PDB file of C-alpha atoms in Angstrom:
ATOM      1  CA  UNK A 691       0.000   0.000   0.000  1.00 50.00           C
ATOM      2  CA  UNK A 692       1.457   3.299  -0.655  1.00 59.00           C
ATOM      3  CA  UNK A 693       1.217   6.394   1.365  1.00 59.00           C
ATOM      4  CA  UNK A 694       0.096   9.783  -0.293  1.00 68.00           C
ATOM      5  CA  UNK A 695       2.525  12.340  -0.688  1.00 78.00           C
ATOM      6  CA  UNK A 696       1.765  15.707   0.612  1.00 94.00           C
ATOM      7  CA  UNK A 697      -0.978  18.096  -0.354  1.00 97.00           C
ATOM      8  CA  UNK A 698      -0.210  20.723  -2.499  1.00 98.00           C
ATOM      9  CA  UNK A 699      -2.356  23.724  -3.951  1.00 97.00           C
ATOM     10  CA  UNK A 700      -1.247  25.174  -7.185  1.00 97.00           C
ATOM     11  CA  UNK A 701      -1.820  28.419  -8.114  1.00 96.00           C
ATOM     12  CA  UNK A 702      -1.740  29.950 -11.941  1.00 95.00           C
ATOM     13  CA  UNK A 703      -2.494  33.465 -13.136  1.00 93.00           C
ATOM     14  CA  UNK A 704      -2.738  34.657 -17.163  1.00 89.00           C
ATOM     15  CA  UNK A 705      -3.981  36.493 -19.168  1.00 87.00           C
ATOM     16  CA  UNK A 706      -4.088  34.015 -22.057  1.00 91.00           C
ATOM     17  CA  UNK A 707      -5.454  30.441 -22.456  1.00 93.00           C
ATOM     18  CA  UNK A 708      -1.676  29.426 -23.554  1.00 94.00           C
ATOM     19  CA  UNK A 709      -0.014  30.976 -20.894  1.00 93.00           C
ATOM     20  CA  UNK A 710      -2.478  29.184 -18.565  1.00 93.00           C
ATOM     21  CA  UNK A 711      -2.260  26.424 -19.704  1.00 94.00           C
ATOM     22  CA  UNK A 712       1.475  26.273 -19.955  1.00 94.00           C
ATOM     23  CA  UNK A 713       1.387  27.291 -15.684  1.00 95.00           C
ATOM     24  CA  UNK A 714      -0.525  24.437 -15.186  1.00 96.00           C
ATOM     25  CA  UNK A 715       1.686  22.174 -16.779  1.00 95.00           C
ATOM     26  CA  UNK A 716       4.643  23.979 -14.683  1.00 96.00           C
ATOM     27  CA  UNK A 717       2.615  22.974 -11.428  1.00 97.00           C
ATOM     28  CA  UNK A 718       1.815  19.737 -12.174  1.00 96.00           C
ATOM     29  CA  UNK A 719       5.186  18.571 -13.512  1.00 96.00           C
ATOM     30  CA  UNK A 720       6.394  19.900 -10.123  1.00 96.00           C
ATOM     31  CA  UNK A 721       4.130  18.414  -8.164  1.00 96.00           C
ATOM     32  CA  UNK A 722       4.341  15.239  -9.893  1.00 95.00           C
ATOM     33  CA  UNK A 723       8.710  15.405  -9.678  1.00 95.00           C
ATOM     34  CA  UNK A 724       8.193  15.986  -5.747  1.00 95.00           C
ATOM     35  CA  UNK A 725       6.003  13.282  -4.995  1.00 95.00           C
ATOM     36  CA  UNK A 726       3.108  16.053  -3.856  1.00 96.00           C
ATOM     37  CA  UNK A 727      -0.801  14.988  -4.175  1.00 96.00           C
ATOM     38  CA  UNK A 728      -1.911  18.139  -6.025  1.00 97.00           C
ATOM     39  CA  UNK A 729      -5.757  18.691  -5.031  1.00 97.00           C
ATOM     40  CA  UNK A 730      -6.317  21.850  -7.047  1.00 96.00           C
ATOM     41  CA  UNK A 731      -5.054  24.319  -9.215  1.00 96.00           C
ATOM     42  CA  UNK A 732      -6.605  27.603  -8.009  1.00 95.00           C
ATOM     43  CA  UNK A 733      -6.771  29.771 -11.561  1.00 93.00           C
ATOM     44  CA  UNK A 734      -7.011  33.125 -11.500  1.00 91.00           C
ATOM     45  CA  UNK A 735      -8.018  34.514 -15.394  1.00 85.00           C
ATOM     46  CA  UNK A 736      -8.325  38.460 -14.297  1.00 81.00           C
ATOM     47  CA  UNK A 737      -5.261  38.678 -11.785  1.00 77.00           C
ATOM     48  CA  UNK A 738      -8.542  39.423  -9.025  1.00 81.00           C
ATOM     49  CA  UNK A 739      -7.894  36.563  -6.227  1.00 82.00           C
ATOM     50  CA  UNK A 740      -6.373  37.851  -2.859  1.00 86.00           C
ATOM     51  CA  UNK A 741      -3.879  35.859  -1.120  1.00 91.00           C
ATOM     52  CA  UNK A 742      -6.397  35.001   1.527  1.00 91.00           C
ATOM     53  CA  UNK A 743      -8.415  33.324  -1.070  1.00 92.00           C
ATOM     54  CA  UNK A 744      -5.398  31.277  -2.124  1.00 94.00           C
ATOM     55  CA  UNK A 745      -4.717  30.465   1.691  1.00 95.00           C
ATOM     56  CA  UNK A 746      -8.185  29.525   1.831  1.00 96.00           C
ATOM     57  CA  UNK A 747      -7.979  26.999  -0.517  1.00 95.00           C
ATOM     58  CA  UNK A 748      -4.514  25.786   0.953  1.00 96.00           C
ATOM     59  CA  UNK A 749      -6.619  24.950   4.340  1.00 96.00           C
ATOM     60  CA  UNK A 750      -9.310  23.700   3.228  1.00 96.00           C
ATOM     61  CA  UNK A 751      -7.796  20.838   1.249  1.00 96.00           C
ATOM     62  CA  UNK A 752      -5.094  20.879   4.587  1.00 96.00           C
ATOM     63  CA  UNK A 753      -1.806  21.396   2.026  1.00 97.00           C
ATOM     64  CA  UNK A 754       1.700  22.042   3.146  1.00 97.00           C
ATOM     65  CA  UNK A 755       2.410  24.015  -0.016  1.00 97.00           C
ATOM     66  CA  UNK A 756       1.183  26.445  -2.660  1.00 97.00           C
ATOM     67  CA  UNK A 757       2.826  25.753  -5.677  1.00 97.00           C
ATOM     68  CA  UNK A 758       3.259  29.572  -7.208  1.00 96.00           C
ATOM     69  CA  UNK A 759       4.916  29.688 -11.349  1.00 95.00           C
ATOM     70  CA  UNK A 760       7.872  32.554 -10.910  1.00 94.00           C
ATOM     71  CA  UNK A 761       5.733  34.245 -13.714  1.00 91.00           C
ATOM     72  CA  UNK A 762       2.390  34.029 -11.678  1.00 90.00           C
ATOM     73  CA  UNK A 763       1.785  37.760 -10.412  1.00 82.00           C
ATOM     74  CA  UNK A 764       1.244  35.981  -7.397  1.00 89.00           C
ATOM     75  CA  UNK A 765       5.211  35.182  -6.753  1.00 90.00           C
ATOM     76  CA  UNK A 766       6.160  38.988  -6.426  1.00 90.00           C
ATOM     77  CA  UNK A 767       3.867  38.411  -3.024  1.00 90.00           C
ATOM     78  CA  UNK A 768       5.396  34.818  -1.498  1.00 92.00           C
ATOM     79  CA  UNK A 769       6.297  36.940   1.680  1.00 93.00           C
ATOM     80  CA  UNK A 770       2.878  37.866   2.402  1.00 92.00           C
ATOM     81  CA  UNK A 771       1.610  34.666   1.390  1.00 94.00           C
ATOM     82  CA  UNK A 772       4.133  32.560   3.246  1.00 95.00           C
ATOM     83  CA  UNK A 773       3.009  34.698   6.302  1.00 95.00           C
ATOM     84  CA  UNK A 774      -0.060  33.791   5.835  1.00 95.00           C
ATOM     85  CA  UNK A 775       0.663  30.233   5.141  1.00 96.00           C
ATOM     86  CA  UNK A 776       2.153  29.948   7.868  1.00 95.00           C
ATOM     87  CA  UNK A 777      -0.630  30.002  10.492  1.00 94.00           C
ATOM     88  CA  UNK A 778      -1.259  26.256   8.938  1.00 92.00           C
ATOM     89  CA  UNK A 779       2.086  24.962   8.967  1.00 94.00           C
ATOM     90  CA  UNK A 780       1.813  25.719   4.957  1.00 96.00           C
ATOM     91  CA  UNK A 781       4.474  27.367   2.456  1.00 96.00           C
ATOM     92  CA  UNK A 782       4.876  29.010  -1.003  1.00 96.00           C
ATOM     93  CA  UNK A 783       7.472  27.332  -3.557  1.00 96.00           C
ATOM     94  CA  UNK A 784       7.736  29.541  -6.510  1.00 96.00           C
ATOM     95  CA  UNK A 785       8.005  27.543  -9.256  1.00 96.00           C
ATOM     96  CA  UNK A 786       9.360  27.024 -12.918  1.00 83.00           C
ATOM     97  CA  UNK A 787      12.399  29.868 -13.682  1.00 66.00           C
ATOM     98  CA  UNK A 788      13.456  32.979 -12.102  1.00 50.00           C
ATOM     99  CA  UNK A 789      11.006  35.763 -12.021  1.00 45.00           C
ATOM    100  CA  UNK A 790      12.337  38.999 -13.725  1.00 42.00           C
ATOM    101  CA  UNK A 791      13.212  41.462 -10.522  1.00 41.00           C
ATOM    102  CA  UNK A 792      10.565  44.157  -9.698  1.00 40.00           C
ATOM    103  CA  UNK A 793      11.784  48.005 -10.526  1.00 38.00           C
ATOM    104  CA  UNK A 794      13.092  49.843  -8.195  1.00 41.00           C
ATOM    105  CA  UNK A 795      10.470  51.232  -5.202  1.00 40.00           C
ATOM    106  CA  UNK A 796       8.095  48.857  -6.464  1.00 38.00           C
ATOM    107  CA  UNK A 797       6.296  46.851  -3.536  1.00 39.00           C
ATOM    108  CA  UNK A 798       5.002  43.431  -4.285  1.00 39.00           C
TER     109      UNK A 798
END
């Protein structure tokens, strides 16, 4: 009998179907290459989802990780989201390539 890995939540953000769709693959190929039971993708079309609602989701299926692409607008915010994350013995990997450093002043 084998045990099931850990829980992960993905999360992908795009504003095209390809670009979606590529994130998705990015998650679960990661998921899959760390041995991590991915319960859901949470997709976020219009760049509108808060970081609570991505916690959320990270609770309610009880994951130890949110699985973030570097590309995600979402991965400029891991240190809020690992914050909240935390609270549930959760964390944020970013994913899938090195996101492109935010300008100078910028807050993310």
């Amino acid at each position: 009998m084998s045990v099931p890995g850990p829980v992960a939540v993905g999360y992908a953000a795009a504003s095209s179907p390809a670009e979606m769709y590529r994130q998705h693959e990015v998650i679960e190929d990661h998921a899959r290459a760390e041995g991590l039971a991915l319960a859901q993708i949470v997709t976020d079309a219009r760049d509108a989802l808060t970081i609570g609602q991505v916690v959320e989701a990270a609770r309610h299926h009880d994951a130890s990780v949110v699985l973030v692409p570097a590309d995600a607008a979402l991965a400029d915010a891991r240190k809020g989201l690992n914050q909240q994350l935390s609270e549930y013995g959760a964390a944020c990997v970013v994913i899938g390539g090195v996101r492109a450093p935010t300008p100078e002043g910028a807050s993310g």
